[in-house]
Amino acid sequence: MTDRQQHQLWGGRFSESTDAFVQAFTASEAFDRRLYEHDIRGSIAHATMLAENGVLTRDERDTIVQGLNEIRAEIEAGEFQWSVELEDVHMNIEARLTAKIGDVGKKLHTGRSRNDQVATDLRLWLRERMDETDGELTRLMRALLDQAETEADTIMPGFTHLQSAQPVTFGHHLLAWFEMLRRDRQRLLECRARVNQLPLGAAALAGTTYPVDRQRTAELLGFDGVCENSLDAVSDRDFAIEFCSLAALCMTHLSRISEELVLWTSAQFQFIDLPDRFCTGSSIMPQKKNPDVPELVRGKTGRVNGALINLLTLMKGQPLAYNKDNQEDKEPLFDSVDTLRNCLRAFADMMPALEPKRANLRAAAGRGFATATDLADYLVRKGVAFRDAHEIVGQAVGRALEDNRDLEELSLAELQQFSEVIEADVHEILTLEGSVSARNHIGGTAPEQVRAAVERGRQWLA
Ligand code: ARG
C-alpha cells in the first residue's frame, strides 16, 4: 500500500492509489468545509443516539464528543490541517478524530454513511441560513411598513405601460412591494418545514442493521421529523432546489423594486433620493451619483436564477439513490443563500433611508391626465353609460391637449360643452386627493386603506 492509499479511509479494496488529478477533481473539501459545524453537530447527535441504544458505550460517546468539540475549536482557530486527500469535510473531520482519540474514533461512523451524513449536514446548514434570511426579510418588510405609514398621504403617479395611469399614494406603492415579499416569506417558511426532516439512519441507501432511534436523533438536532424513505433521504435534493426557486422569485421581486429605484433616482424622474452611502460616483463624470445598490441587486438576480437551473439540471436524470453528481449541489446553493441574504440585508438597511421627494411626486401625478378615469366615473354616477363617459372624457382630454393644459385646468363651461350633466362639484373629483381617497376599499390606494393595511401587515409579522 502506498502512503496515499493508507490515508484514504475507504482504501481497503483498492490496489493502486487514486490518480493525483482525479483526487483533486473529485474532492469537495475546498468548498464543503463550510459545513464543518453542522457536520460536528450531526456527529455528536448520532454518537449520543448510538450510546443511548447500546451501540457505543457512554465513555466511547463522551470521548468522541470531546474530540469533536476540540476539532471544532481547531477549525475556528484556523489551526485545522485540511487535506485534499481526505476528499471532503466529513472524512477530514473523521480522520482528525481518530488521530486525536485513537481507535474509538473509528466507531463514530457505525450505522451511518456519508450519504445520509452529507444530506443531514446540508439540511442543518440550510435551515440555519433560512432563519437568518427570514430575519433580513422581515427587517426589510418592517421598514416598508414604516415608510408606507409615513407616506400614506403622499401622492404619486401610478403607471401602466410606464405611462401615467391614475394617481396612487406612495404608501400604497410600497405596500405592493410588501405583498410580494410576504409571499416570498410564506414560501420560505413552507420550504423550511420540508428542509427540516432528518436523513440520518438512511445510511448508504437502505437503512442500517444497528438499533438506531431516528426520532431521537431528529429530536437532538431540532428536526421536525425523519425522512420516511431511506433511498429518497440520501438522494433527493429537492429541498435545495426549492430554496433556490424561492430565492430566484424573491430576487425577481428585489430586481423589480431595484428597477423602480433606479428610474426614480434618475434626473428625469427625481421621485426619490438615495443617501450617498448607498451610491457611488463616476471616475470621469463629476456630476454622477449612481444607484449602485439597486443596480447590483438587479444584476445579482442572474446568478440566483442560474443556481436554480443548475440544481434542476443536476437532479434531472439521476437514478436512485445517491450519486456523486450531488456533490455539485453545494456551490450553487451556497451562492444563492449568500446572494439572497446580502441583497435583503442591503435593502433592509437602505429602505428606511429612502427619501421621497413629495413635491415632485405630486407634480408628476398631476401631469398626464391621471384623473381622467375619475371624470368618467363622475359622469357614470350622473347617469351616463360608462362607454359614453369614456368617449366624452376622451374629447375633453383632446381639448386640454390642444393647448397643453391638464383636465382640472379646463373651466366648468368648457367641460360642460362635452356633457351637460357636469356641474360645479366636478372640480373636487378632478383633484388628486379626491381621486385617491375615492378608492376606499380593501386593497385600494386611499390613505385610510394604506394605514389599515400597515396595521394588518404589522400584525402578520408579529
Ligand atoms: N462529498 C460528498 C458529497 O458532497 C459526500 C458524500 C459522498 N458519498 C460517497 N459515497 N461518495 O456529496
Short mmCIF file of C-alpha atoms in Angstrom, two decimals, residues 124-300:
data_model
loop_
_atom_site.label_atom_id
_atom_site.label_comp_id
_atom_site.label_asym_id
_atom_site.label_seq_id
_atom_site.Cartn_x
_atom_site.Cartn_y
_atom_site.Cartn_z
CA LEU A 124 -28.98 21.65 9.10
CA TRP A 125 -26.89 24.30 7.42
CA LEU A 126 -29.68 25.46 5.15
CA ARG A 127 -32.19 25.61 7.99
CA GLU A 128 -29.92 27.98 9.89
CA ARG A 129 -29.27 30.17 6.86
CA MET A 130 -33.01 30.28 6.12
CA ASP A 131 -33.67 31.59 9.60
CA GLU A 132 -31.10 34.33 9.03
CA THR A 133 -32.66 35.08 5.66
CA ASP A 134 -36.03 35.39 7.34
CA GLY A 135 -34.50 37.86 9.80
CA GLU A 136 -33.31 40.14 6.98
CA LEU A 137 -36.52 39.70 5.03
CA THR A 138 -38.72 40.69 7.96
CA ARG A 139 -36.43 43.63 8.73
CA LEU A 140 -36.96 44.84 5.17
CA MET A 141 -40.70 44.25 5.42
CA ARG A 142 -40.93 46.24 8.64
CA ALA A 143 -39.03 49.11 7.02
CA LEU A 144 -41.53 49.08 4.16
CA LEU A 145 -44.45 49.25 6.59
CA ASP A 146 -42.88 52.19 8.42
CA GLN A 147 -42.26 54.06 5.17
CA ALA A 148 -45.75 53.25 3.93
CA GLU A 149 -47.25 54.66 7.09
CA THR A 150 -45.24 57.88 6.79
CA GLU A 151 -46.16 58.19 3.10
CA ALA A 152 -49.80 57.13 3.36
CA ASP A 153 -50.96 60.56 2.06
CA THR A 154 -48.12 61.18 -0.41
CA ILE A 155 -49.45 61.25 -3.95
CA MET A 156 -47.58 59.91 -6.93
CA PRO A 157 -48.49 58.78 -10.42
CA GLY A 158 -49.45 55.16 -10.76
CA PHE A 159 -48.28 53.61 -14.03
CA THR A 160 -49.36 51.02 -16.51
CA HIS A 161 -47.09 50.52 -19.54
CA LEU A 162 -44.88 53.05 -17.71
CA GLN A 163 -47.40 55.69 -18.78
CA SER A 164 -49.21 57.79 -16.18
CA ALA A 165 -52.42 55.94 -15.43
CA GLN A 166 -54.07 57.04 -12.18
CA PRO A 167 -52.77 58.74 -9.07
CA VAL A 168 -51.86 56.45 -6.21
CA THR A 169 -50.37 57.02 -2.80
CA PHE A 170 -46.69 56.34 -2.33
CA GLY A 171 -47.57 54.28 0.73
CA HIS A 172 -49.77 52.09 -1.42
CA HIS A 173 -46.93 51.53 -3.88
CA LEU A 174 -44.63 50.48 -1.03
CA LEU A 175 -47.26 48.09 0.23
CA ALA A 176 -47.31 46.39 -3.18
CA TRP A 177 -43.65 45.60 -2.57
CA PHE A 178 -44.58 44.38 0.89
CA GLU A 179 -47.09 41.92 -0.58
CA MET A 180 -44.52 40.46 -2.98
CA LEU A 181 -42.18 39.90 -0.07
CA ARG A 182 -44.95 38.49 2.10
CA ARG A 183 -45.43 35.68 -0.41
CA ASP A 184 -41.66 35.16 -0.56
CA ARG A 185 -41.68 34.79 3.21
CA GLN A 186 -44.55 32.32 3.08
CA ARG A 187 -42.61 30.27 0.57
CA LEU A 188 -39.52 30.43 2.79
CA LEU A 189 -41.43 29.20 5.84
CA GLU A 190 -43.14 26.44 3.89
CA CYS A 191 -39.83 25.32 2.42
CA ARG A 192 -38.25 25.32 5.89
CA ALA A 193 -40.71 22.68 7.04
CA ARG A 194 -39.64 20.38 4.21
CA VAL A 195 -35.94 21.10 4.77
CA ASN A 196 -36.31 20.24 8.44
CA GLN A 197 -36.57 16.45 8.11
CA LEU A 198 -33.76 14.12 9.19
CA PRO A 199 -31.99 11.87 6.63
CA LEU A 200 -29.66 10.16 9.19
CA GLY A 201 -30.50 6.50 9.65
CA ALA A 202 -30.86 6.04 5.90
CA ALA A 203 -27.16 5.14 5.93
CA ALA A 204 -25.80 4.46 2.42
CA LEU A 205 -29.24 3.89 0.89
CA ALA A 206 -31.14 1.02 2.52
CA GLY A 207 -31.10 1.80 6.23
CA THR A 208 -28.90 0.14 8.82
CA THR A 209 -28.80 -3.09 10.81
CA TYR A 210 -28.00 -1.32 14.09
CA PRO A 211 -30.75 -0.49 16.56
CA VAL A 212 -30.98 3.20 15.67
CA ASP A 213 -33.59 5.57 17.04
CA ARG A 214 -34.06 8.07 14.27
CA GLN A 215 -36.72 10.05 16.12
CA ARG A 216 -34.24 10.60 18.92
CA THR A 217 -31.53 11.86 16.54
CA ALA A 218 -34.12 14.14 14.97
CA GLU A 219 -35.06 15.49 18.38
CA LEU A 220 -31.41 16.08 19.32
CA LEU A 221 -30.86 18.08 16.13
CA GLY A 222 -34.13 20.01 16.21
CA PHE A 223 -35.63 18.32 13.14
CA ASP A 224 -39.43 18.18 12.95
CA GLY A 225 -39.37 14.57 11.78
CA VAL A 226 -37.45 11.93 9.83
CA CYS A 227 -37.28 11.34 6.08
CA GLU A 228 -39.67 8.45 5.50
CA ASN A 229 -37.74 6.52 2.86
CA SER A 230 -34.03 5.80 3.01
CA LEU A 231 -33.49 5.81 -0.77
CA ASP A 232 -35.19 9.17 -1.08
CA ALA A 233 -33.48 10.57 2.03
CA VAL A 234 -29.95 10.19 0.63
CA SER A 235 -30.67 11.08 -2.96
CA ASP A 236 -33.12 13.91 -3.47
CA ARG A 237 -32.01 17.49 -3.28
CA ASP A 238 -35.44 18.94 -3.95
CA PHE A 239 -35.24 20.85 -0.67
CA ALA A 240 -32.23 22.75 -2.03
CA ILE A 241 -33.93 23.27 -5.38
CA GLU A 242 -36.98 24.58 -3.60
CA PHE A 243 -34.86 27.07 -1.70
CA CYS A 244 -33.17 28.21 -4.92
CA SER A 245 -36.56 28.56 -6.51
CA LEU A 246 -37.96 30.77 -3.77
CA ALA A 247 -34.67 32.67 -3.76
CA ALA A 248 -35.00 33.27 -7.51
CA LEU A 249 -38.53 34.58 -7.05
CA CYS A 250 -37.52 36.80 -4.17
CA MET A 251 -34.59 38.14 -6.21
CA THR A 252 -37.01 38.76 -9.07
CA HIS A 253 -39.05 40.91 -6.70
CA LEU A 254 -35.97 42.72 -5.43
CA SER A 255 -34.96 43.24 -9.03
CA ARG A 256 -38.29 44.80 -9.94
CA ILE A 257 -38.03 47.08 -6.91
CA SER A 258 -34.48 47.91 -7.95
CA GLU A 259 -35.60 48.87 -11.41
CA GLU A 260 -38.08 51.34 -9.95
CA LEU A 261 -35.50 52.78 -7.58
CA VAL A 262 -33.06 53.23 -10.46
CA LEU A 263 -35.69 55.00 -12.55
CA TRP A 264 -36.88 57.11 -9.66
CA THR A 265 -33.44 58.42 -8.74
CA SER A 266 -32.76 59.50 -12.32
CA ALA A 267 -32.70 63.18 -13.25
CA GLN A 268 -35.71 62.51 -15.48
CA PHE A 269 -37.93 61.22 -12.66
CA GLN A 270 -36.49 62.70 -9.47
CA PHE A 271 -39.04 60.86 -7.35
CA ILE A 272 -36.70 59.84 -4.54
CA ASP A 273 -33.27 60.41 -3.13
CA LEU A 274 -30.99 57.63 -2.01
CA PRO A 275 -28.49 58.67 0.65
CA ASP A 276 -24.90 58.93 -0.55
CA ARG A 277 -23.85 55.89 1.45
CA PHE A 278 -25.84 53.64 -0.88
CA CYS A 279 -24.44 55.18 -4.04
CA THR A 280 -21.11 55.67 -5.76
CA GLY A 281 -19.70 58.25 -8.12
CA SER A 282 -18.18 58.05 -11.56
CA SER A 283 -14.44 58.25 -12.10
CA ILE A 284 -14.93 60.50 -15.12
CA MET A 285 -18.26 62.34 -14.80
CA PRO A 286 -18.16 64.54 -11.71
CA GLN A 287 -21.93 65.11 -11.58
CA LYS A 288 -22.80 61.42 -11.26
CA LYS A 289 -24.32 59.68 -8.28
CA ASN A 290 -25.12 56.14 -9.29
CA PRO A 291 -27.68 53.92 -7.54
CA ASP A 292 -25.23 51.02 -7.28
CA VAL A 293 -27.00 49.03 -4.62
CA PRO A 294 -30.26 48.55 -6.53
CA GLU A 295 -28.38 48.05 -9.79
CA LEU A 296 -26.22 45.35 -8.27
CA VAL A 297 -29.20 43.63 -6.70
CA ARG A 298 -30.92 43.65 -10.09
CA GLY A 299 -27.77 42.20 -11.64
CA LYS A 300 -27.31 39.51 -8.99
#
